[in-house]
mmCIF file of C-alpha atoms in Angstrom:
data_model
loop_
_atom_site.group_PDB
_atom_site.id
_atom_site.type_symbol
_atom_site.label_atom_id
_atom_site.label_comp_id
_atom_site.label_asym_id
_atom_site.label_seq_id
_atom_site.Cartn_x
_atom_site.Cartn_y
_atom_site.Cartn_z
ATOM 1 C CA MET A 1 -14.265 -19.573 0.255
ATOM 2 C CA ALA A 2 -11.943 -22.428 -0.793
ATOM 3 C CA SER A 3 -8.348 -21.689 -0.428
ATOM 4 C CA ILE A 4 -6.662 -19.920 -3.460
ATOM 5 C CA SER A 5 -4.488 -22.976 -4.238
ATOM 6 C CA SER A 6 -7.387 -25.122 -4.543
ATOM 7 C CA ARG A 7 -9.238 -22.802 -6.764
ATOM 8 C CA ARG A 8 -6.640 -22.500 -8.851
ATOM 9 C CA LEU A 9 -5.552 -26.173 -9.030
ATOM 10 C CA SER A 10 -9.035 -27.089 -9.793
ATOM 11 C CA LYS A 11 -8.683 -24.962 -12.889
ATOM 12 C CA GLU A 12 -5.541 -26.486 -13.986
ATOM 13 C CA LEU A 13 -6.758 -29.823 -13.201
ATOM 14 C CA LYS A 14 -9.583 -29.227 -15.204
ATOM 15 C CA GLU A 15 -7.571 -27.957 -18.098
ATOM 16 C CA LEU A 16 -5.171 -30.656 -18.060
ATOM 17 C CA ASN A 17 -7.897 -33.213 -18.425
ATOM 18 C CA THR A 18 -9.280 -31.590 -21.143
ATOM 19 C CA GLU A 19 -5.875 -30.897 -23.285
ATOM 20 C CA CYS A 20 -2.671 -32.094 -22.013
ATOM 21 C CA PRO A 21 0.278 -30.359 -23.900
ATOM 22 C CA ALA A 22 1.992 -33.144 -26.098
ATOM 23 C CA GLY A 23 4.493 -35.443 -24.400
ATOM 24 C CA ILE A 24 3.067 -34.365 -21.045
ATOM 25 C CA LYS A 25 0.420 -36.806 -19.018
ATOM 26 C CA LEU A 26 -1.420 -36.546 -15.622
ATOM 27 C CA VAL A 27 -0.529 -39.934 -13.885
ATOM 28 C CA GLU A 28 -2.160 -38.793 -10.663
ATOM 29 C CA ALA A 29 -3.915 -35.964 -9.255
ATOM 30 C CA SER A 30 -6.289 -37.105 -6.486
ATOM 31 C CA ASN A 31 -5.850 -34.270 -4.154
ATOM 32 C CA PHE A 32 -4.580 -30.598 -3.972
ATOM 33 C CA ASP A 33 -1.370 -31.674 -2.397
ATOM 34 C CA LYS A 34 0.358 -33.900 -4.711
ATOM 35 C CA TRP A 35 0.592 -34.399 -8.472
ATOM 36 C CA ILE A 36 2.384 -36.914 -10.434
ATOM 37 C CA LEU A 37 2.754 -36.204 -14.266
ATOM 38 C CA GLY A 38 4.499 -38.116 -16.828
ATOM 39 C CA ILE A 39 6.941 -36.348 -19.197
ATOM 40 C CA GLU A 40 8.724 -37.291 -22.429
ATOM 41 C CA VAL A 41 10.573 -35.498 -25.071
ATOM 42 C CA LEU A 42 9.092 -35.589 -28.377
ATOM 43 C CA GLY A 43 11.147 -35.348 -31.727
ATOM 44 C CA ASP A 44 14.828 -35.794 -31.815
ATOM 45 C CA SER A 45 16.753 -35.359 -28.603
ATOM 46 C CA LEU A 46 19.230 -37.406 -26.300
ATOM 47 C CA TYR A 47 16.186 -38.739 -24.344
ATOM 48 C CA LYS A 48 14.687 -40.275 -27.292
ATOM 49 C CA GLY A 49 12.075 -43.120 -26.090
ATOM 50 C CA GLU A 50 12.667 -42.213 -22.427
ATOM 51 C CA SER A 51 9.938 -41.163 -19.972
ATOM 52 C CA PHE A 52 10.089 -39.903 -16.796
ATOM 53 C CA LEU A 53 7.697 -38.707 -13.771
ATOM 54 C CA LEU A 54 7.414 -35.752 -12.162
ATOM 55 C CA LYS A 55 6.221 -35.159 -8.552
ATOM 56 C CA PHE A 56 4.643 -31.789 -7.906
ATOM 57 C CA THR A 57 4.139 -30.841 -4.015
ATOM 58 C CA PHE A 58 1.824 -27.954 -3.534
ATOM 59 C CA ASP A 59 1.588 -25.791 -0.289
ATOM 60 C CA PRO A 60 -1.350 -23.616 0.494
ATOM 61 C CA GLY A 61 0.387 -20.718 -0.675
ATOM 62 C CA TYR A 62 0.225 -22.048 -4.279
ATOM 63 C CA PRO A 63 0.490 -20.305 -7.004
ATOM 64 C CA ILE A 64 2.189 -17.347 -5.095
ATOM 65 C CA SER A 65 4.684 -19.730 -3.595
ATOM 66 C CA ALA A 66 6.492 -22.088 -6.063
ATOM 67 C CA PRO A 67 5.532 -25.911 -6.116
ATOM 68 C CA ALA A 68 8.286 -28.427 -4.859
ATOM 69 C CA VAL A 69 9.089 -30.466 -8.280
ATOM 70 C CA GLN A 70 11.530 -33.170 -8.613
ATOM 71 C CA PHE A 71 11.775 -36.071 -10.841
ATOM 72 C CA VAL A 72 10.468 -39.406 -9.361
ATOM 73 C CA VAL A 73 13.446 -41.906 -8.457
ATOM 74 C CA ASP A 74 12.161 -45.239 -7.270
ATOM 75 C CA SER A 75 12.511 -49.051 -8.126
ATOM 76 C CA GLU A 76 10.945 -48.297 -11.699
ATOM 77 C CA HIS A 77 11.978 -44.770 -12.461
ATOM 78 C CA GLU A 78 15.155 -42.740 -12.733
ATOM 79 C CA ALA A 79 15.861 -39.074 -12.829
ATOM 80 C CA PRO A 80 17.100 -38.101 -16.522
ATOM 81 C CA LEU A 81 20.844 -37.861 -16.748
ATOM 82 C CA HIS A 82 21.239 -33.946 -17.492
ATOM 83 C CA PRO A 83 23.619 -31.267 -16.074
ATOM 84 C CA HIS A 84 20.740 -29.659 -14.055
ATOM 85 C CA VAL A 85 19.127 -32.799 -12.416
ATOM 86 C CA TYR A 86 20.554 -34.759 -9.423
ATOM 87 C CA SER A 87 20.367 -38.492 -9.554
ATOM 88 C CA ASN A 88 17.860 -37.925 -6.674
ATOM 89 C CA GLY A 89 15.225 -36.182 -8.681
ATOM 90 C CA HIS A 90 16.108 -32.616 -7.582
ATOM 91 C CA ILE A 91 16.273 -30.167 -10.568
ATOM 92 C CA CYS A 92 18.231 -26.909 -10.659
ATOM 93 C CA ALA A 93 15.903 -24.722 -12.718
ATOM 94 C CA SER A 94 15.303 -20.913 -11.764
ATOM 95 C CA ILE A 95 11.815 -20.886 -12.429
ATOM 96 C CA LEU A 96 11.370 -23.462 -9.683
ATOM 97 C CA GLY A 97 13.031 -21.003 -7.220
ATOM 98 C CA ASP A 98 13.803 -17.495 -7.546
ATOM 99 C CA ALA A 99 12.416 -17.035 -10.804
ATOM 100 C CA TRP A 100 8.727 -18.469 -10.110
ATOM 101 C CA SER A 101 5.772 -16.197 -10.612
ATOM 102 C CA PRO A 102 2.262 -16.884 -10.293
ATOM 103 C CA VAL A 103 1.831 -16.712 -13.845
ATOM 104 C CA LEU A 104 3.396 -20.187 -14.000
ATOM 105 C CA SER A 105 1.205 -23.233 -13.862
ATOM 106 C CA VAL A 106 1.812 -27.264 -13.584
ATOM 107 C CA SER A 107 1.798 -27.505 -17.076
ATOM 108 C CA ALA A 108 4.125 -24.224 -17.801
ATOM 109 C CA VAL A 109 7.103 -26.017 -15.518
ATOM 110 C CA CYS A 110 6.563 -29.349 -17.653
ATOM 111 C CA ILE A 111 7.071 -27.713 -20.810
ATOM 112 C CA THR A 112 9.840 -25.708 -19.523
ATOM 113 C CA LEU A 113 11.430 -28.954 -18.093
ATOM 114 C CA GLN A 114 10.735 -30.717 -21.526
ATOM 115 C CA SER A 115 12.616 -27.989 -23.284
ATOM 116 C CA MET A 116 15.296 -28.181 -20.911
ATOM 117 C CA LEU A 117 15.880 -32.000 -21.616
ATOM 118 C CA ALA A 118 15.125 -31.306 -25.649
ATOM 119 C CA SER A 119 17.881 -28.840 -25.781
ATOM 120 C CA CYS A 120 20.609 -30.852 -23.721
ATOM 121 C CA LYS A 121 23.628 -31.707 -25.259
ATOM 122 C CA LYS A 122 25.500 -33.946 -22.976
ATOM 123 C CA LYS A 123 23.847 -36.422 -20.785
ATOM 124 C CA GLU A 124 25.901 -36.075 -17.320
ATOM 125 C CA ARG A 125 25.073 -35.188 -14.000
ATOM 126 C CA PRO A 126 25.552 -31.714 -12.364
ATOM 127 C CA GLU A 127 29.237 -31.297 -11.007
ATOM 128 C CA GLY A 128 29.005 -32.370 -6.973
ATOM 129 C CA ASN A 129 26.104 -34.601 -7.706
ATOM 130 C CA ASP A 130 27.245 -37.278 -5.261
ATOM 131 C CA ARG A 131 28.175 -34.532 -2.540
ATOM 132 C CA TYR A 132 24.555 -32.889 -3.027
ATOM 133 C CA VAL A 133 22.603 -36.185 -3.100
ATOM 134 C CA ARG A 134 24.391 -37.314 0.314
ATOM 135 C CA PHE A 135 23.426 -34.047 2.130
ATOM 136 C CA ALA A 136 20.202 -32.839 0.138
ATOM 137 C CA PRO A 137 17.217 -31.937 2.086
ATOM 138 C CA GLU A 138 14.145 -33.611 1.026
ATOM 139 C CA ASN A 139 12.366 -30.988 0.038
ATOM 140 C CA PRO A 140 14.102 -29.472 -3.079
ATOM 141 C CA LYS A 141 12.757 -26.083 -2.377
ATOM 142 C CA LYS A 142 14.952 -26.212 0.934
ATOM 143 C CA THR A 143 18.111 -25.887 -1.591
ATOM 144 C CA LYS A 144 19.517 -22.763 -2.360
ATOM 145 C CA PHE A 145 20.495 -23.525 -5.897
ATOM 146 C CA LEU A 146 22.963 -20.955 -7.717
ATOM 147 C CA TYR A 147 21.645 -20.914 -11.321
ATOM 148 C CA ASP A 148 24.128 -20.487 -13.639
ATOM 149 C CA ASP A 149 22.115 -20.913 -16.783
ATOM 150 C CA ASP A 150 19.181 -18.290 -16.764
ATOM 151 C CA THR A 151 17.489 -20.171 -19.473
ATOM 152 C CA VAL A 152 15.644 -22.345 -17.567
ATOM 153 C CA MET B 1 26.755 6.765 8.601
ATOM 154 C CA ALA B 2 26.400 9.726 5.897
ATOM 155 C CA ASP B 3 29.627 8.275 4.406
ATOM 156 C CA LEU B 4 28.164 5.191 3.314
ATOM 157 C CA THR B 5 27.692 4.551 -0.175
ATOM 158 C CA PRO B 6 23.960 4.086 -1.307
ATOM 159 C CA LEU B 7 24.938 0.381 -1.912
ATOM 160 C CA GLU B 8 26.256 -0.006 1.898
ATOM 161 C CA LEU B 9 23.129 1.770 3.087
ATOM 162 C CA HIS B 10 20.706 -0.361 1.000
ATOM 163 C CA GLN B 11 22.596 -3.708 2.075
ATOM 164 C CA MET B 12 22.453 -2.499 5.599
ATOM 165 C CA THR B 13 18.473 -1.444 5.523
ATOM 166 C CA GLN B 14 18.142 -4.890 3.735
ATOM 167 C CA ASP B 15 19.765 -6.730 6.441
ATOM 168 C CA LEU B 16 17.722 -5.045 9.292
ATOM 169 C CA LEU B 17 14.706 -5.772 7.441
ATOM 170 C CA HIS B 18 15.498 -9.511 6.590
ATOM 171 C CA ASN B 19 16.238 -10.100 10.123
ATOM 172 C CA SER B 20 13.026 -8.772 11.288
ATOM 173 C CA ALA B 21 11.054 -9.921 8.008
ATOM 174 C CA SER B 22 9.481 -12.944 9.572
ATOM 175 C CA ASP B 23 8.361 -11.914 12.792
ATOM 176 C CA ARG B 24 6.675 -8.526 11.490
ATOM 177 C CA PRO B 25 3.150 -8.765 10.399
ATOM 178 C CA LEU B 26 2.677 -8.055 6.802
ATOM 179 C CA ILE B 27 1.548 -4.744 7.626
ATOM 180 C CA SER B 28 1.163 -3.137 11.273
ATOM 181 C CA ASP B 29 -1.060 -0.929 12.850
ATOM 182 C CA SER B 30 -0.181 2.718 12.860
ATOM 183 C CA ALA B 31 2.883 3.764 15.108
ATOM 184 C CA LEU B 32 4.105 7.199 16.362
ATOM 185 C CA LEU B 33 6.743 8.577 14.305
ATOM 186 C CA SER B 34 8.745 9.131 17.816
ATOM 187 C CA VAL B 35 9.037 5.411 17.766
ATOM 188 C CA LEU B 36 11.021 5.501 14.311
ATOM 189 C CA ARG B 37 13.036 8.526 15.533
ATOM 190 C CA GLU B 38 14.035 6.331 18.762
ATOM 191 C CA GLU B 39 15.402 3.606 16.286
ATOM 192 C CA TYR B 40 17.778 5.952 14.881
ATOM 193 C CA GLU B 41 18.783 8.322 17.951
ATOM 194 C CA ARG B 42 21.853 5.999 18.614
ATOM 195 C CA GLY B 43 22.934 5.536 15.206
ATOM 196 C CA SER B 44 22.326 8.363 12.961
ATOM 197 C CA GLY B 45 21.938 12.105 13.192
ATOM 198 C CA SER B 46 21.067 12.687 9.854
ATOM 199 C CA PHE B 47 18.149 10.248 9.562
ATOM 200 C CA VAL B 48 16.769 12.030 13.007
ATOM 201 C CA GLN B 49 17.188 15.196 11.835
ATOM 202 C CA GLN B 50 14.855 13.794 8.776
ATOM 203 C CA ILE B 51 12.195 12.501 10.916
ATOM 204 C CA ASP B 52 12.227 15.506 12.813
ATOM 205 C CA PHE B 53 11.242 17.317 9.414
ATOM 206 C CA LEU B 54 8.470 15.054 8.700
ATOM 207 C CA SER B 55 6.856 15.305 11.619
ATOM 208 C CA ASN B 56 7.725 19.265 13.022
ATOM 209 C CA ILE B 57 7.806 20.724 9.160
ATOM 210 C CA ARG B 58 5.361 18.514 7.070
ATOM 211 C CA GLY B 59 3.078 17.276 10.077
ATOM 212 C CA PHE B 60 3.062 13.683 9.970
ATOM 213 C CA THR B 61 2.025 11.939 13.120
ATOM 214 C CA HIS B 62 2.464 8.053 12.500
ATOM 215 C CA ILE B 63 4.091 5.537 10.340
ATOM 216 C CA ARG B 64 2.347 2.276 9.421
ATOM 217 C CA ARG B 65 5.179 -0.375 8.710
ATOM 218 C CA THR B 66 5.226 -3.145 6.305
ATOM 219 C CA ARG B 67 7.214 -6.446 6.492
ATOM 220 C CA GLY B 68 10.459 -6.133 4.562
ATOM 221 C CA ASP B 69 9.679 -9.050 2.350
ATOM 222 C CA GLY B 70 10.212 -7.434 -1.120
ATOM 223 C CA ASP B 71 6.597 -6.816 -1.507
ATOM 224 C CA CYS B 72 6.231 -3.755 0.717
ATOM 225 C CA PHE B 73 5.541 -1.030 -2.086
ATOM 226 C CA TYR B 74 2.735 -3.037 -3.545
ATOM 227 C CA ARG B 75 1.560 -3.692 0.002
ATOM 228 C CA SER B 76 1.495 -0.276 1.054
ATOM 229 C CA LEU B 77 -0.206 1.325 -2.024
ATOM 230 C CA ALA B 78 -3.005 -1.093 -1.841
ATOM 231 C CA PHE B 79 -3.368 -0.769 1.902
ATOM 232 C CA ALA B 80 -3.342 3.230 1.524
ATOM 233 C CA TRP B 81 -5.405 3.202 -1.779
ATOM 234 C CA ILE B 82 -8.155 0.831 0.002
ATOM 235 C CA SER B 83 -8.010 2.695 3.229
ATOM 236 C CA ARG B 84 -8.438 5.950 1.361
ATOM 237 C CA LEU B 85 -11.784 4.533 -0.359
ATOM 238 C CA LEU B 86 -12.864 3.150 3.307
ATOM 239 C CA HIS B 87 -12.512 6.812 4.617
ATOM 240 C CA SER B 88 -14.060 8.660 1.742
ATOM 241 C CA LYS B 89 -16.749 11.173 2.115
ATOM 242 C CA ASN B 90 -18.043 9.764 -1.296
ATOM 243 C CA GLN B 91 -17.854 6.151 -0.420
ATOM 244 C CA THR B 92 -20.409 4.862 -2.302
ATOM 245 C CA LEU B 93 -19.429 6.612 -5.713
ATOM 246 C CA ASP B 94 -15.811 6.037 -5.012
ATOM 247 C CA VAL B 95 -16.237 2.578 -4.449
ATOM 248 C CA ALA B 96 -18.130 1.988 -7.614
ATOM 249 C CA LYS B 97 -15.415 3.827 -9.500
ATOM 250 C CA ALA B 98 -12.668 1.914 -8.117
ATOM 251 C CA ILE B 99 -14.323 -1.532 -9.057
ATOM 252 C CA SER B 100 -15.188 -0.377 -12.360
ATOM 253 C CA LEU B 101 -11.705 0.696 -12.718
ATOM 254 C CA LEU B 102 -10.468 -3.008 -11.606
ATOM 255 C CA ASP B 103 -12.507 -4.511 -13.797
ATOM 256 C CA SER B 104 -11.349 -2.186 -16.820
ATOM 257 C CA THR B 105 -7.939 -3.453 -16.220
ATOM 258 C CA LEU B 106 -8.905 -7.053 -17.320
ATOM 259 C CA PRO B 107 -8.688 -6.233 -21.034
ATOM 260 C CA THR B 108 -5.053 -4.739 -20.302
ATOM 261 C CA LEU B 109 -4.000 -8.103 -18.449
ATOM 262 C CA GLU B 110 -5.580 -10.062 -21.404
ATOM 263 C CA ALA B 111 -3.605 -7.817 -24.122
ATOM 264 C CA ALA B 112 -0.483 -8.326 -22.238
ATOM 265 C CA GLY B 113 -0.918 -12.134 -22.596
ATOM 266 C CA PHE B 114 -2.282 -12.920 -19.206
ATOM 267 C CA GLU B 115 -4.617 -15.870 -19.091
ATOM 268 C CA LYS B 116 -7.847 -15.719 -17.451
ATOM 269 C CA MET B 117 -6.788 -18.632 -14.854
ATOM 270 C CA VAL B 118 -3.873 -16.942 -13.924
ATOM 271 C CA TYR B 119 -5.509 -13.592 -12.981
ATOM 272 C CA GLU B 120 -8.919 -14.318 -11.942
ATOM 273 C CA ASP B 121 -8.589 -15.427 -8.544
ATOM 274 C CA PHE B 122 -6.269 -12.746 -7.456
ATOM 275 C CA HIS B 123 -8.968 -10.063 -9.093
ATOM 276 C CA ASP B 124 -11.566 -11.600 -7.309
ATOM 277 C CA VAL B 125 -9.925 -11.192 -3.938
ATOM 278 C CA ILE B 126 -9.122 -7.437 -4.428
ATOM 279 C CA VAL B 127 -12.650 -6.500 -5.901
ATOM 280 C CA SER B 128 -14.263 -8.375 -3.163
ATOM 281 C CA ILE B 129 -12.335 -6.277 -0.351
ATOM 282 C CA VAL B 130 -13.073 -3.035 -2.111
ATOM 283 C CA ARG B 131 -16.712 -4.015 -2.351
ATOM 284 C CA GLN B 132 -16.958 -4.985 1.211
ATOM 285 C CA ILE B 133 -16.655 -1.179 1.971
ATOM 286 C CA VAL B 134 -20.075 -0.782 0.880
ATOM 287 C CA VAL B 135 -21.763 -4.236 0.498
ATOM 288 C CA PRO B 136 -21.590 -6.413 3.879
ATOM 289 C CA GLU B 137 -20.059 -9.890 3.737
ATOM 290 C CA PRO B 138 -22.453 -12.883 4.102
ATOM 291 C CA SER B 139 -20.970 -12.638 7.749
ATOM 292 C CA GLY B 140 -22.824 -9.110 7.808
ATOM 293 C CA ALA B 141 -19.970 -7.166 8.334
ATOM 294 C CA THR B 142 -19.157 -3.973 6.291
ATOM 295 C CA LEU B 143 -15.103 -3.124 6.259
ATOM 296 C CA SER B 144 -14.076 -1.241 9.041
ATOM 297 C CA PRO B 145 -10.360 -0.110 9.738
ATOM 298 C CA ALA B 146 -9.825 -3.096 12.164
ATOM 299 C CA LEU B 147 -11.295 -5.519 9.316
ATOM 300 C CA LEU B 148 -8.849 -4.010 6.593
ATOM 301 C CA LEU B 149 -5.720 -4.203 8.845
ATOM 302 C CA GLU B 150 -6.861 -7.921 9.631
ATOM 303 C CA ALA B 151 -7.518 -8.984 5.821
ATOM 304 C CA PHE B 152 -4.050 -7.272 5.231
ATOM 305 C CA GLN B 153 -2.370 -9.246 7.948
ATOM 306 C CA ASP B 154 -3.882 -12.593 6.604
ATOM 307 C CA ALA B 155 -1.243 -13.814 4.430
ATOM 308 C CA GLU B 156 -3.306 -15.450 1.561
ATOM 309 C CA VAL B 157 -5.558 -12.245 1.318
ATOM 310 C CA SER B 158 -2.857 -9.975 1.403
ATOM 311 C CA ASN B 159 -0.519 -11.585 -0.970
ATOM 312 C CA CYS B 160 -3.398 -12.112 -3.464
ATOM 313 C CA ILE B 161 -3.803 -8.340 -3.495
ATOM 314 C CA VAL B 162 -0.121 -8.143 -4.004
ATOM 315 C CA VAL B 163 -0.022 -10.439 -6.885
ATOM 316 C CA PHE B 164 -3.120 -8.518 -8.714
ATOM 317 C CA LEU B 165 -1.269 -5.262 -8.540
ATOM 318 C CA ARG B 166 2.380 -7.017 -9.897
ATOM 319 C CA PHE B 167 0.262 -8.383 -12.691
ATOM 320 C CA LEU B 168 -1.643 -4.947 -13.330
ATOM 321 C CA THR B 169 1.990 -3.261 -13.325
ATOM 322 C CA SER B 170 3.515 -5.659 -15.736
ATOM 323 C CA ALA B 171 0.543 -5.558 -17.906
ATOM 324 C CA THR B 172 0.824 -1.749 -18.067
ATOM 325 C CA ILE B 173 4.528 -2.091 -18.790
ATOM 326 C CA LYS B 174 4.068 -4.734 -21.506
ATOM 327 C CA THR B 175 1.189 -2.959 -23.217
ATOM 328 C CA ASP B 176 3.151 0.351 -23.595
ATOM 329 C CA PRO B 177 6.881 -0.371 -24.060
ATOM 330 C CA ASP B 178 7.809 2.889 -25.494
ATOM 331 C CA SER B 179 7.090 4.670 -22.491
ATOM 332 C CA TYR B 180 9.149 2.260 -20.353
ATOM 333 C CA LEU B 181 11.703 0.706 -22.126
ATOM 334 C CA PRO B 182 14.231 3.489 -22.050
ATOM 335 C CA TYR B 183 14.387 3.328 -18.071
ATOM 336 C CA LEU B 184 14.602 -0.413 -17.634
ATOM 337 C CA PHE B 185 17.708 -2.065 -16.315
ATOM 338 C CA ASP B 186 18.565 -5.289 -14.358
ATOM 339 C CA PRO B 187 18.326 -4.041 -10.987
ATOM 340 C CA GLU B 188 20.525 -6.715 -10.063
ATOM 341 C CA THR B 189 23.494 -6.352 -12.306
ATOM 342 C CA GLY B 190 22.830 -2.569 -13.507
ATOM 343 C CA ASP B 191 22.775 -4.406 -17.233
ATOM 344 C CA ASP B 192 20.110 -3.854 -20.080
ATOM 345 C CA ILE B 193 17.652 -6.102 -19.782
ATOM 346 C CA SER B 194 14.501 -6.945 -22.356
ATOM 347 C CA LEU B 195 10.939 -5.901 -21.428
ATOM 348 C CA THR B 196 9.776 -9.244 -21.273
ATOM 349 C CA ASP B 197 12.721 -10.324 -18.885
ATOM 350 C CA PHE B 198 12.044 -7.373 -16.801
ATOM 351 C CA CYS B 199 8.491 -7.961 -16.421
ATOM 352 C CA ASN B 200 8.655 -11.718 -15.541
ATOM 353 C CA ARG B 201 11.653 -11.583 -13.303
ATOM 354 C CA HIS B 202 11.027 -8.463 -11.492
ATOM 355 C CA VAL B 203 7.374 -7.403 -11.377
ATOM 356 C CA GLU B 204 5.547 -10.638 -11.424
ATOM 357 C CA ALA B 205 7.676 -12.357 -9.228
ATOM 358 C CA CYS B 206 6.919 -11.897 -5.698
ATOM 359 C CA GLY B 207 9.166 -10.777 -3.328
ATOM 360 C CA LYS B 208 11.017 -8.640 -5.806
ATOM 361 C CA GLU B 209 11.154 -4.893 -4.916
ATOM 362 C CA ALA B 210 9.912 -1.972 -6.890
ATOM 363 C CA ASP B 211 11.352 0.849 -8.149
ATOM 364 C CA ASN B 212 10.477 4.173 -10.167
ATOM 365 C CA VAL B 213 9.376 2.348 -13.288
ATOM 366 C CA GLN B 214 6.891 -0.221 -11.460
ATOM 367 C CA ILE B 215 5.722 2.848 -9.323
ATOM 368 C CA SER B 216 4.865 4.706 -12.240
ATOM 369 C CA ALA B 217 3.439 2.271 -14.009
ATOM 370 C CA LEU B 218 1.248 1.032 -11.280
ATOM 371 C CA THR B 219 -0.123 4.429 -10.284
ATOM 372 C CA ARG B 220 -0.907 5.239 -13.725
ATOM 373 C CA ALA B 221 -3.012 1.842 -14.186
ATOM 374 C CA LEU B 222 -4.907 2.890 -10.941
ATOM 375 C CA LYS B 223 -5.216 6.705 -11.916
ATOM 376 C CA LEU B 224 -3.643 7.559 -8.567
ATOM 377 C CA ASN B 225 -1.563 10.326 -7.297
ATOM 378 C CA ILE B 226 0.821 9.309 -4.510
ATOM 379 C CA GLU B 227 4.119 10.990 -3.156
ATOM 380 C CA ILE B 228 7.346 9.152 -1.980
ATOM 381 C CA ALA B 229 9.121 10.798 0.965
ATOM 382 C CA TYR B 230 12.856 9.637 0.724
ATOM 383 C CA LEU B 231 14.326 9.207 4.066
ATOM 384 C CA ASP B 232 17.760 8.419 2.998
ATOM 385 C CA GLY B 233 20.121 10.219 5.510
ATOM 386 C CA HIS B 234 21.668 12.219 2.668
ATOM 387 C CA SER B 235 20.382 15.596 2.826
ATOM 388 C CA ALA B 236 22.675 18.652 3.619
ATOM 389 C CA ASP B 237 19.925 20.951 5.638
ATOM 390 C CA GLY B 238 17.705 17.786 6.952
ATOM 391 C CA SER B 239 14.879 18.032 4.756
ATOM 392 C CA VAL B 240 13.042 15.195 3.072
ATOM 393 C CA ASN B 241 12.598 14.964 -0.811
ATOM 394 C CA PHE B 242 8.922 14.562 -1.878
ATOM 395 C CA VAL B 243 8.590 12.866 -5.143
ATOM 396 C CA PRO B 244 5.365 12.897 -6.605
ATOM 397 C CA PHE B 245 3.575 10.294 -9.189
ATOM 398 C CA GLN B 246 0.974 12.031 -10.229
ATOM 399 C CA ASN B 247 -1.883 10.818 -12.733
ATOM 400 C CA LEU B 248 -4.685 13.037 -11.654
ATOM 401 C CA PRO B 249 -5.045 16.659 -11.617
ATOM 402 C CA GLU B 250 -4.111 17.744 -8.048
ATOM 403 C CA SER B 251 -7.464 19.104 -7.191
ATOM 404 C CA ASP B 252 -9.257 15.498 -8.055
ATOM 405 C CA MET B 253 -7.154 13.986 -5.570
ATOM 406 C CA PRO B 254 -6.062 16.358 -2.710
ATOM 407 C CA ASN B 255 -3.646 14.699 0.075
ATOM 408 C CA PRO B 256 -2.573 12.045 -1.973
ATOM 409 C CA PRO B 257 -1.153 8.797 0.011
ATOM 410 C CA ILE B 258 2.827 9.184 1.014
ATOM 411 C CA LEU B 259 4.530 6.494 1.113
ATOM 412 C CA LEU B 260 8.174 6.528 3.235
ATOM 413 C CA TYR B 261 11.106 5.241 1.456
ATOM 414 C CA ARG B 262 14.017 3.937 3.395
ATOM 415 C CA PRO B 263 16.594 2.730 1.097
ATOM 416 C CA GLY B 264 15.066 -0.693 0.133
ATOM 417 C CA HIS B 265 11.971 -0.624 1.774
ATOM 418 C CA TYR B 266 8.513 1.313 1.715
ATOM 419 C CA ASP B 267 5.913 2.156 4.712
ATOM 420 C CA ILE B 268 3.008 4.190 4.805
ATOM 421 C CA LEU B 269 3.196 7.874 6.324
ATOM 422 C CA GLU B 270 0.214 9.195 7.985
ATOM 423 C CA LYS B 271 -1.386 12.177 9.690
ATOM 424 C CA GLN B 272 -3.637 11.651 12.370
ATOM 425 C CA PRO B 273 -5.642 14.005 14.358
#
């Protein structure tokens, strides 16, 4: 029997291929270890006209364990300027840590992050961004974030 | 030790459990109760007295431990339930009933808003292991106590079963809010909490401990009687309080599974000949 993560991801992939939520697009999903999704905020928001890439990394315990999710930061892409997003792409959102549950999915995460961006009132980096980025582990799941905003 | 507040006791147990969490198997083979007694001998007289009560007065001989990872209630209950089916005298009938019960929970999951994609893999895992009690796997083996233990020690199988029971607990609460809402509070802050937040954050998320609400919802969904023995070091006469969660007439389910509660943790109590 295929592992639980590949069984679940193959179903999610099928669903994303048939019907991707608005503003979300599947960019790369050639295996069950790492996916790249494009995300943009529709309608009026501080991020109008901007688009971002999200990298999902899955371990064999997915969906029981949360995927590692971060914005792609490279020569062509930046992380959105947002009080919960560090400049290295790491995201402080409780659903990616403490509040993750196997009910959530790749598309649910994208939609939550989309609405996190949509509701942003001021474009700024989190406090302590430079210090965090300098010492951050490569995998954002290894960071123990303190969630000061329960809505994400 | 008897002077510790419940919160301090809880913290102490949590620390102890978390220190040992990663190297302890998800669920262990049975150990003599005397082993547990030895662990408290140097520390707490009141715990020792209560352990003696369990063995001398109530006749328990063994404890089957689970890892202190916050999933211990669900894992203990699942193990005790499946183990009971495995040892049933009416095995074929009881297994058939258990599978039809598990299948009959799916409309409840749907009604609570769970998508098929989300629950079906976990449902498959728990149904397969129950079915394996009577129907051999392709490898040719029906479930034995050793294979059951092996399955529960395998992180993937074991955690899938835990997740299914978490979903079932959550769905039971969500589809009958009137029965549970008055008892809900945020276990971390003690504040009021909405039913959805409670279920999403404290039932569906792995690693979050179960309290009375979850226990009562899950035993109701599985139509089970269980008792929980509270070993808390707070008994004037050294006895242990047993709290029943009853969903069937006693005569329909005599000798229900007994879980042993120590502040913040659940294991299984056993009587072996």
